[in-house]
Short mmCIF file of C-alpha atoms and ligand atoms in Angstrom, two decimals:
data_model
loop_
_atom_site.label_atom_id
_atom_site.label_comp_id
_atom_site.label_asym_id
_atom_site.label_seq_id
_atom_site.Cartn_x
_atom_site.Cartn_y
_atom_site.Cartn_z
CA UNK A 1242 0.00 0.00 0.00
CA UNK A 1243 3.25 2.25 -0.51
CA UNK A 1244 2.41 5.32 -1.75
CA UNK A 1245 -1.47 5.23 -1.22
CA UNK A 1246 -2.80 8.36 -0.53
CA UNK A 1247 -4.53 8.57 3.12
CA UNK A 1248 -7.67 10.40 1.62
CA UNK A 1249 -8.82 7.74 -0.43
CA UNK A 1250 -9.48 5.58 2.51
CA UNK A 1251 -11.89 6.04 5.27
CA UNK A 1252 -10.26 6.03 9.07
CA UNK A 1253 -10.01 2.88 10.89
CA UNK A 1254 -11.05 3.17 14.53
CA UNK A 1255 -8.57 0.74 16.70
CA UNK A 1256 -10.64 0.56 20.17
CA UNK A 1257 -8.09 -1.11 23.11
CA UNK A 1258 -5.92 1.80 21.37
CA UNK A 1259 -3.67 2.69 23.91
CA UNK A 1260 -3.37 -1.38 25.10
CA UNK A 1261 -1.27 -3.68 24.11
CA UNK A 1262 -2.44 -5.57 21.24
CA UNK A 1263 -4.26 -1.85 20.16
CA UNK A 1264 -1.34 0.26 20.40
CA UNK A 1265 0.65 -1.80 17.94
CA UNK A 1266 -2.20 -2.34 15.95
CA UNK A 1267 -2.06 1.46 14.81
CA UNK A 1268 1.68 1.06 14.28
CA UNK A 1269 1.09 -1.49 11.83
CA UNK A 1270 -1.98 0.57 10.15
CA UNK A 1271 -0.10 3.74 9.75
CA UNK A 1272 3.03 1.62 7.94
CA UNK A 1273 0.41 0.34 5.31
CA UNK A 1274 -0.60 4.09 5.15
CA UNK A 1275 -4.15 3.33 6.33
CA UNK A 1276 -5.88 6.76 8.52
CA UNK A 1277 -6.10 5.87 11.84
CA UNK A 1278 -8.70 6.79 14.66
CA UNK A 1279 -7.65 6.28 18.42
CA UNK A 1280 -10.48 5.41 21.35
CA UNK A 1281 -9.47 5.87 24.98
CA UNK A 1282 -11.83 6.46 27.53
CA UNK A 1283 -9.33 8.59 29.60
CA UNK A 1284 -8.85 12.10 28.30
CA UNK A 1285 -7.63 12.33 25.38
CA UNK A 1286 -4.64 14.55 26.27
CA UNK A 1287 -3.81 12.08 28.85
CA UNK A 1288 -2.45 9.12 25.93
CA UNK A 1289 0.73 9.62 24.18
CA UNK A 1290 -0.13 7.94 20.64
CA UNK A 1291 1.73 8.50 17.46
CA UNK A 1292 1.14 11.97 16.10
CA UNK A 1293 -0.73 11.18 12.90
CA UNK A 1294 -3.44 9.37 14.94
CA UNK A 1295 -6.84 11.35 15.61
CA UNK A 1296 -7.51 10.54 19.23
CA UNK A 1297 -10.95 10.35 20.08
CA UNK A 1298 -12.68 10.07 23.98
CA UNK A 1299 -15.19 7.83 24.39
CA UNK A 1300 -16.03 4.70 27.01
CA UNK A 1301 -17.44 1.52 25.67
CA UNK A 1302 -20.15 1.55 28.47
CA UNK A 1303 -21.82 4.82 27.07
CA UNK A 1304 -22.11 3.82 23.68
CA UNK A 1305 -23.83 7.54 22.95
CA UNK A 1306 -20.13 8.68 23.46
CA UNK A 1307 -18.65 6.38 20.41
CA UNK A 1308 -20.34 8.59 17.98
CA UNK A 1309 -17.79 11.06 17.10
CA UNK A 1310 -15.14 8.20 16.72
CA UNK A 1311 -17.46 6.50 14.68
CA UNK A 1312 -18.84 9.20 12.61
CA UNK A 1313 -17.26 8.51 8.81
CA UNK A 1314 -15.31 5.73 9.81
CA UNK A 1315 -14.99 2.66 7.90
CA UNK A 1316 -13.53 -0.17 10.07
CA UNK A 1317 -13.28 -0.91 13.30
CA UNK A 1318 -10.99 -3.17 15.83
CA UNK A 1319 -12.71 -4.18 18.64
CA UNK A 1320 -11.09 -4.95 22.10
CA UNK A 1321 -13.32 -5.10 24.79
CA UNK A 1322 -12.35 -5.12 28.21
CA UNK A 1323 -15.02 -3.14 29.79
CA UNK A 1324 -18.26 -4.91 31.21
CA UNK A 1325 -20.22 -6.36 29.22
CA UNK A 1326 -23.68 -4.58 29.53
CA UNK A 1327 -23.09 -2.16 27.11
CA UNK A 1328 -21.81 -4.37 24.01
CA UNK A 1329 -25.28 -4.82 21.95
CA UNK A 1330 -25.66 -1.08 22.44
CA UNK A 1331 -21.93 -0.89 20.98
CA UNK A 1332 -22.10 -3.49 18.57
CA UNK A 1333 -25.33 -2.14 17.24
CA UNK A 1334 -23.98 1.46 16.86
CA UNK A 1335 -20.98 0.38 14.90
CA UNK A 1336 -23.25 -1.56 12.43
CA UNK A 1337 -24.91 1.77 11.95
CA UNK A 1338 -21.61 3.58 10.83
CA UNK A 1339 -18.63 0.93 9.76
CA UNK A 1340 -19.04 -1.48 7.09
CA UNK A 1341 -16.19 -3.67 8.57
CA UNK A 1342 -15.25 -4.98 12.20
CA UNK A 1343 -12.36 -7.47 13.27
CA UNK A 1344 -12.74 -8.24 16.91
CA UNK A 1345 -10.26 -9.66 18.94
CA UNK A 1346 -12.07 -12.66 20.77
CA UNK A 1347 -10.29 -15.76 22.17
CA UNK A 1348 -10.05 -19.69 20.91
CA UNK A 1349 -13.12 -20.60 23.80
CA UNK A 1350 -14.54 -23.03 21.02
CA UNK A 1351 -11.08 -24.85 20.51
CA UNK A 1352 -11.48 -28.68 20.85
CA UNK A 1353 -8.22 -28.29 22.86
CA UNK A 1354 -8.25 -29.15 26.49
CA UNK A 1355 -6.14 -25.89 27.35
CA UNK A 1356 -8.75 -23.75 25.99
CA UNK A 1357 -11.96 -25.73 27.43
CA UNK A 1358 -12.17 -24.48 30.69
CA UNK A 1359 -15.60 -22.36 31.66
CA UNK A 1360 -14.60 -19.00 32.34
CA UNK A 1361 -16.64 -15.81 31.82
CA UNK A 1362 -14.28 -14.38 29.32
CA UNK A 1363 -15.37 -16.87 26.95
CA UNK A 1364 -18.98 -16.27 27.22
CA UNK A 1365 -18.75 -12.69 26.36
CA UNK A 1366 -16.31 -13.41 23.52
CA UNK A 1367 -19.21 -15.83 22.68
CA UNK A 1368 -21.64 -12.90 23.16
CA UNK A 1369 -20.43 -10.31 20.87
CA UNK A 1370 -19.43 -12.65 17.78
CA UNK A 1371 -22.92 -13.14 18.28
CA UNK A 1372 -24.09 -9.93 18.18
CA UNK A 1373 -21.17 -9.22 15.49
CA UNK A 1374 -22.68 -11.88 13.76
CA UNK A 1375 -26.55 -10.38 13.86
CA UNK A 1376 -25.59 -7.18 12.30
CA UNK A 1377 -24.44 -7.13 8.58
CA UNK A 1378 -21.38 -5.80 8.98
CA UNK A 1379 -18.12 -7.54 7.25
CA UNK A 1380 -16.71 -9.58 10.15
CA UNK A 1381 -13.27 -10.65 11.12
CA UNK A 1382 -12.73 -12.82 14.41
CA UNK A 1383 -9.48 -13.19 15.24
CA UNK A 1384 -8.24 -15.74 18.23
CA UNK A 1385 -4.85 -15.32 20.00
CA UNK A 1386 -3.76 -17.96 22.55
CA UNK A 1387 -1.25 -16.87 25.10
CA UNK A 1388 0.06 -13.25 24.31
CA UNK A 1389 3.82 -13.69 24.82
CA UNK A 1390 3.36 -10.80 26.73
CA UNK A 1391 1.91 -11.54 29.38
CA UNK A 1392 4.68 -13.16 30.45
CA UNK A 1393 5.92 -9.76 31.25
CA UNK A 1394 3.58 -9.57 34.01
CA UNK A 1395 3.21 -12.58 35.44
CA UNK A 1396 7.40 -13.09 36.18
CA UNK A 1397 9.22 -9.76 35.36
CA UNK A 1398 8.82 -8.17 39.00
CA UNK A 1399 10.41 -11.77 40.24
CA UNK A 1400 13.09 -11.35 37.34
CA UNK A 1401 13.92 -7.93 38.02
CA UNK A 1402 14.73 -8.08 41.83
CA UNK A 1403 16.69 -11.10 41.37
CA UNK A 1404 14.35 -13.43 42.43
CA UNK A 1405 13.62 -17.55 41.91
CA UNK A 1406 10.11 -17.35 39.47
CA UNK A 1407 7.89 -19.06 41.24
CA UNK A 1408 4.97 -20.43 39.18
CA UNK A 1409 2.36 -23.03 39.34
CA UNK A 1410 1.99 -25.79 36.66
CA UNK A 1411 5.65 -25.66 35.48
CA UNK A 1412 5.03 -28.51 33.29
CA UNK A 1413 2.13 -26.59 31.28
CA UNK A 1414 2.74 -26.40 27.69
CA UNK A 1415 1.65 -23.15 25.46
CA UNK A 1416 2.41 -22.00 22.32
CA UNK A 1417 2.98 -17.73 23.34
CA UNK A 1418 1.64 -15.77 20.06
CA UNK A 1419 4.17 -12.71 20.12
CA UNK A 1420 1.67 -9.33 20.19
CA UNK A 1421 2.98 -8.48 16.90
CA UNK A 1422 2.07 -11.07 15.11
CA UNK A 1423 -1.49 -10.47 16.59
CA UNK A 1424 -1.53 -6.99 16.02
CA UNK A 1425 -0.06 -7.18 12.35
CA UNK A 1426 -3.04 -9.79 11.60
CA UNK A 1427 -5.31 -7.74 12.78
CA UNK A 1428 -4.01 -4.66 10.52
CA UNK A 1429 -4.15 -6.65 7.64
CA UNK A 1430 -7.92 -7.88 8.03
CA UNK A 1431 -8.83 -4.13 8.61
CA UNK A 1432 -7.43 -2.62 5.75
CA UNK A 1433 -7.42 -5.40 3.23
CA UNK A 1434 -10.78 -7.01 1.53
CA UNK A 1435 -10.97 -10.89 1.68
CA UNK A 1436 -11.47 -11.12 5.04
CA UNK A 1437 -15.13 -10.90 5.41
CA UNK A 1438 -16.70 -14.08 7.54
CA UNK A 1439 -12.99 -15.35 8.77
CA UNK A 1440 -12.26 -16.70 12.09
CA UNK A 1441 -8.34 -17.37 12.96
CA UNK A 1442 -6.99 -18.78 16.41
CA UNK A 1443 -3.47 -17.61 16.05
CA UNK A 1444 -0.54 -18.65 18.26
CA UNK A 1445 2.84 -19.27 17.89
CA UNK A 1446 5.06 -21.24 16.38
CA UNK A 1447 6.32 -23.93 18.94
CA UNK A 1448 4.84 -25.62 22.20
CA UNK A 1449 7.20 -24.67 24.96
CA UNK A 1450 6.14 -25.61 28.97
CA UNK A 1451 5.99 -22.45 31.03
CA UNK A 1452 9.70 -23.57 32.53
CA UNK A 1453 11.37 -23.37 29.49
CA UNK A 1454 9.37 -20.35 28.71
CA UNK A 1455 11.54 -19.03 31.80
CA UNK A 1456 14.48 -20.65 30.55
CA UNK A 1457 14.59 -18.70 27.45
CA UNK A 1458 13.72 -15.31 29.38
CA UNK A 1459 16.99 -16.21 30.77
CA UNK A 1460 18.89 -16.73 27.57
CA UNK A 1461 17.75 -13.44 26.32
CA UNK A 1462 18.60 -11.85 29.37
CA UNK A 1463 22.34 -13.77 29.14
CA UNK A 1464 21.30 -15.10 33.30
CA UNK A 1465 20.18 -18.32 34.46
CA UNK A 1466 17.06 -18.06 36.06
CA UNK A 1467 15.85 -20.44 38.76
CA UNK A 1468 12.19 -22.01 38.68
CA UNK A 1469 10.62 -23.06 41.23
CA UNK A 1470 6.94 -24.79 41.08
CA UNK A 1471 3.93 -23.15 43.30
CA UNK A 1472 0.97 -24.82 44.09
CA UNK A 1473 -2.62 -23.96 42.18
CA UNK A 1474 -3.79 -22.68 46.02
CA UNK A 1475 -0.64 -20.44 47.31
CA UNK A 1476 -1.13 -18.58 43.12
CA UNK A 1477 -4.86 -18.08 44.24
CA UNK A 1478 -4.06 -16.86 47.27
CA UNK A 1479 -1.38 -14.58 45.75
CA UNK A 1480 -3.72 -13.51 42.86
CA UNK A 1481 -6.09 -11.93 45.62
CA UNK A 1482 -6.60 -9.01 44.90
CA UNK A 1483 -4.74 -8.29 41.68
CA UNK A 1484 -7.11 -10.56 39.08
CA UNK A 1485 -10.62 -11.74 39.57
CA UNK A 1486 -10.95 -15.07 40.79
CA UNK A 1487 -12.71 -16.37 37.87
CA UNK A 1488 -9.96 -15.47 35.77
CA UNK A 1489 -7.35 -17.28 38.52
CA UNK A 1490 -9.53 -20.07 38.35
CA UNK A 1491 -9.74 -20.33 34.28
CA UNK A 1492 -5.77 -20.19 34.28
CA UNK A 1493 -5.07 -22.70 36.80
CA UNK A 1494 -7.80 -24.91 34.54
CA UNK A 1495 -6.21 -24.40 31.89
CA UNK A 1496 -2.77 -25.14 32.75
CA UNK A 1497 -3.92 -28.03 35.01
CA UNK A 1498 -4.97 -29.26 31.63
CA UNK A 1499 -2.21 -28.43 29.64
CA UNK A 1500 -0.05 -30.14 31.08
CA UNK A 1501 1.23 -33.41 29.09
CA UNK A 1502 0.44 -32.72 26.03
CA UNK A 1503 1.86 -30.12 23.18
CA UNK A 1504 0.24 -26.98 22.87
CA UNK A 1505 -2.40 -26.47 20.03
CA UNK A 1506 -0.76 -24.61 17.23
CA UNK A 1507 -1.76 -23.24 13.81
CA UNK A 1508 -0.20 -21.61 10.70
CA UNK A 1509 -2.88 -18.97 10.98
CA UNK A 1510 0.06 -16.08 11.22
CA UNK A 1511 2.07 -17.33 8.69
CA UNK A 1512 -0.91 -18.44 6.24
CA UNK A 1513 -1.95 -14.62 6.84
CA UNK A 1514 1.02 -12.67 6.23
CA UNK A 1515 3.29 -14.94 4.35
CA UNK A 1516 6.08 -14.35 7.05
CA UNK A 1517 7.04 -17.01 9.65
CA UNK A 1518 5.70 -15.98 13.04
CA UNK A 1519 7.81 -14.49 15.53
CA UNK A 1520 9.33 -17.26 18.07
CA UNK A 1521 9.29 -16.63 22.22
CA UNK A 1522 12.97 -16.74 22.06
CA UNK A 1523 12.52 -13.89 19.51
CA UNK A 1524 10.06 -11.81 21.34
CA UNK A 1525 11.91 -12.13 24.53
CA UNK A 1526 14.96 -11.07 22.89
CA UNK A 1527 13.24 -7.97 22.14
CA UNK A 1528 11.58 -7.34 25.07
CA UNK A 1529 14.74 -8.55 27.37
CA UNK A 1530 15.26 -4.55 29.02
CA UNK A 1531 11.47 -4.87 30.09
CA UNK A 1532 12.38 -7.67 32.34
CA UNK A 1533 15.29 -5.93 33.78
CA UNK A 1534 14.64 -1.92 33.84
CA UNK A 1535 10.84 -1.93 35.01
CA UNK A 1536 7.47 -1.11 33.61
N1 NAP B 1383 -3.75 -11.91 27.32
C1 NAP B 1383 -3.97 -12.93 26.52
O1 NAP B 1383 -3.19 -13.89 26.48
C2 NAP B 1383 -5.17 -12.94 25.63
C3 NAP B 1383 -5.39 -14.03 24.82
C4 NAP B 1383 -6.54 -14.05 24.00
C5 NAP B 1383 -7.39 -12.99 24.02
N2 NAP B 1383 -7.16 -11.92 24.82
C6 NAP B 1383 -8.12 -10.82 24.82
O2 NAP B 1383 -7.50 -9.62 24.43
C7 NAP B 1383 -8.27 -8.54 24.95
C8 NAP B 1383 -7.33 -7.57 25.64
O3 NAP B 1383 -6.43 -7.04 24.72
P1 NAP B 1383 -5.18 -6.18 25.23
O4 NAP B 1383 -4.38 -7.03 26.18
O5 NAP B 1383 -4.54 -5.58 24.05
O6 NAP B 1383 -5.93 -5.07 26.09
P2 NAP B 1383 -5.32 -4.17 27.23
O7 NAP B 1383 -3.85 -4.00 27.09
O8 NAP B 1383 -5.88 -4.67 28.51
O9 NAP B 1383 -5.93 -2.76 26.84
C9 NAP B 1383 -7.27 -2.53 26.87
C10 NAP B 1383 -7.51 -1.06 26.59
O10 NAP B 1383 -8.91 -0.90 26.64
C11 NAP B 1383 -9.19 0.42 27.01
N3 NAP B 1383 -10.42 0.43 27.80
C12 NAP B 1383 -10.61 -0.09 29.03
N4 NAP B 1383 -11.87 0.15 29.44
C13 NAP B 1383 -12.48 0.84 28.43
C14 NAP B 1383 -13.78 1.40 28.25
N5 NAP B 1383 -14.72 1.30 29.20
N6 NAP B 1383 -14.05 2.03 27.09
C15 NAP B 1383 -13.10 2.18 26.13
N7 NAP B 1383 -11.86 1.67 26.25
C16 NAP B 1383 -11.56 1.02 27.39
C17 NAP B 1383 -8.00 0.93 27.80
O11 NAP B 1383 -7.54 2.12 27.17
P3 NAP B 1383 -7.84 3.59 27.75
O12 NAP B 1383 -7.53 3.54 29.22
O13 NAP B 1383 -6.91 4.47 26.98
O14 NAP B 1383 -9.28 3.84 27.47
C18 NAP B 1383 -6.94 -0.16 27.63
O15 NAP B 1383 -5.70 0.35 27.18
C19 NAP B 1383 -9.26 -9.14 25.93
O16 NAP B 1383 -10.52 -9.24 25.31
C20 NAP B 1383 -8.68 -10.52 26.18
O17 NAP B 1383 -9.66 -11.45 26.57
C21 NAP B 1383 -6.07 -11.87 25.62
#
C-alpha cells in the first residue's frame, strides 16, 4: 500500500488503542498508510499515541459517546475489556456507521483441552461474535492464545529483583503468540478485503512448557534463572486481589490441563502474512530490558 494516498481511505477506529495488542495495531496501520482513529476512555490529552493518529474520547459503556469516533469511519478493531452490559448497544452502533469490524475474541470453542475451561471471558467473547454476527457488517474474528506478553507480568517483577520465578503448573505447555504477530493480523484484516466471515486462532510457532518459557527469558537476558513450582492454592491466594478469581480459576484450569500434552498450534500467522511468526525466544529477545529496567 506504498504510496497510497490517506484520503482515499476512510479512518479505521482501533478501540483497546492505547493497550497492548491496540497500540501496535495502529503502528502497523499507519506503515500500510491506512488513517487511523484512536479510542481511549481517559482524556484524550492524557495518551501519548503516534502523532498522525486522531484521538478520540469515548467509554465503551456509554455507547452515545462512540459517535464522534465512529462518525465517517470505515472499520473498526474491537477490544473489549469493559463490562459487558453495554456491548449490543456498541455493537449495534458500529453496524450503523462501519461497514467492517475485526474483533479480537479468544479460541473458547477450541477442541483443545487448554482452551476448554468455563470461564466468563469466553462467554462474552461468545456474546459479541454473536451480536457481530446479527448485524451485517463484514466480520473478522481473530483468536490469539497466550500473548507472549503476558509473560511480562506474570514473572518480570520476580526477574527484576533477582528473584527464583515461582509459578504453578511448570510442566504446562503453550504456544505464546508474540503481540505483533497479533496486532499485524489484525491490521491486515482491517485494511485489506478478503477477510469478510474469517475466524483465525493464532498462536505461535512452537509448544514450549511455562519452565522453558523461563528458561529462554533467561537466555535473552544472558542469566540463568531459577524455577521453582507453586501450588494452584498459594497462586490463588497470591492472585487476591490483583485478578478476579474467575480469571485465577480459568488459568489454573487451563494449565492443570495443559499439562502433558503439546500446545495447540496453527499456521494462521504465517498463512496470513506470508512471514514465519515471531518465536518466544525472539520476542523475549526484544523485550529482554522490560524484564530488567521496570514497567
Ligand atoms: N492476554 C492474553 O493472552 C489474551 C489471549 C486471547 C485474548 N485476549 C483478549 O484480548 C483482549 C485484551 O487485549 P489487550 O491485552 O490488548 O488489552 P489491554 O492491554 O488490557 O488494553 C485494553 C484497553 O482498553 C481500554 N479500555 C478499558 N476500558 C475501556 C472502556 N470502558 N471504554 C473504552 N476503552 C476502554 C483501555 O484504554 P484507555 O484507558 O486508553 O481507554 C486499555 O488500554 C481481551 O478481550 C482478552 O480477553 C487476551
Amino acid at each position: 500500500m506504498g504510496g497510497m494516498n490517506q484520503l482515499d481511505i476512510p479512518p479505521v477506529l482501533v478501540t483497546g488503542a492505547t493497550g497492548r495488542v491496540g497500540r501496535l495495531a495502529i503502528d502497523q496501520l499507519l506503515d500500510a498508510g491506512v488513517p487511523v482513529r484512536a479510542l481511549t476512555h481517559r482524556s484524550g490529552t492524557a495518551v501519548t499515541l503516534p502523532a498522525k493518529v486522531e484521538v478520540f474520547t469515548g467509554d465503551l459503556t456509554v455507547p452515545e459517546s462512540l459517535e464522534p469516533a465512529l462518525s465517517g469511519a470505515g472499520a473498526v478493531f474491537l477490544v473489549w475489556t469493559a463490562p459487558p452490559q453495554t456491548a449490543a448497544a456498541v455493537v449495534e452502533r458500529l453496524a450503523s456507521h462501519v461497514r467492517r469490524v475485526v474483533f479480537l475474541s479468544s479460541p473458547h470453542q477450541t477442541p483443545h483441552p487448554f482452551f476448554q475451561q468455563p470461564n466468563p471471558m469466553a462467554v462474552l467473547h461468545a456474546d459479541i461474535e454473536r451480536l457481530i454476527a446479527a448485524t451485517g457488517l463484514e466480520s473478522t474474528i481473530l483468536r490469539p492464545g497466550m500473548l507472549a506478553s503476558n509473560t511480562l507480568a506474570w514473572w518480570a517483577p520476580a526477574i527484576r529483583t533477582g528473584k527464583v520465578v515461582r509459578w504453578p503448573y511448570g510442566a504446562a505447555e503453550t504456544a505464546p503468540v508474540d503481540d505483533r504477530d497479533v496486532a499485524a493480523v489484525a491490521a491486515r484484516t482491517l485494511y485489506q478485503d478478503g477477510y469478510a466471515g474469517a475466524d483465525y486462532i493464532l498462536t505461535g510457532p512452537e509448544s514450549l512448557t511455562q519452565a522453558a518459557q523461563v528458561d529462554v527469558i533467561g537466555d535473552a537476558l544472558d542469566r540463568r534463572l531459577a524455577f521453582e513450582e507453586m501450588t494452584p492454592d498459594e497462586f490463588r491466594t497470591l492472585s487476591e486481589g490483583t485478578a478476579p478469581s474467575s480469571v485465577v480459576d480459568m488459568l489454573l484450569a487451563a494449565w492443570g490441563a495443559a499439562v502433558g500434552q503439546p500446545a495447540y498450534i496453527t499456521t494462521a500467522v504465517a498463512d496470513i502474512l506470508g512471514t514465519a511468526p515471531r518465536t518466544f525466544r525472539q520476542w523475549a529477545a526484544d523485550h529482554a530490558t522490560a524484564f530488567t529496567e521496570g514497567p
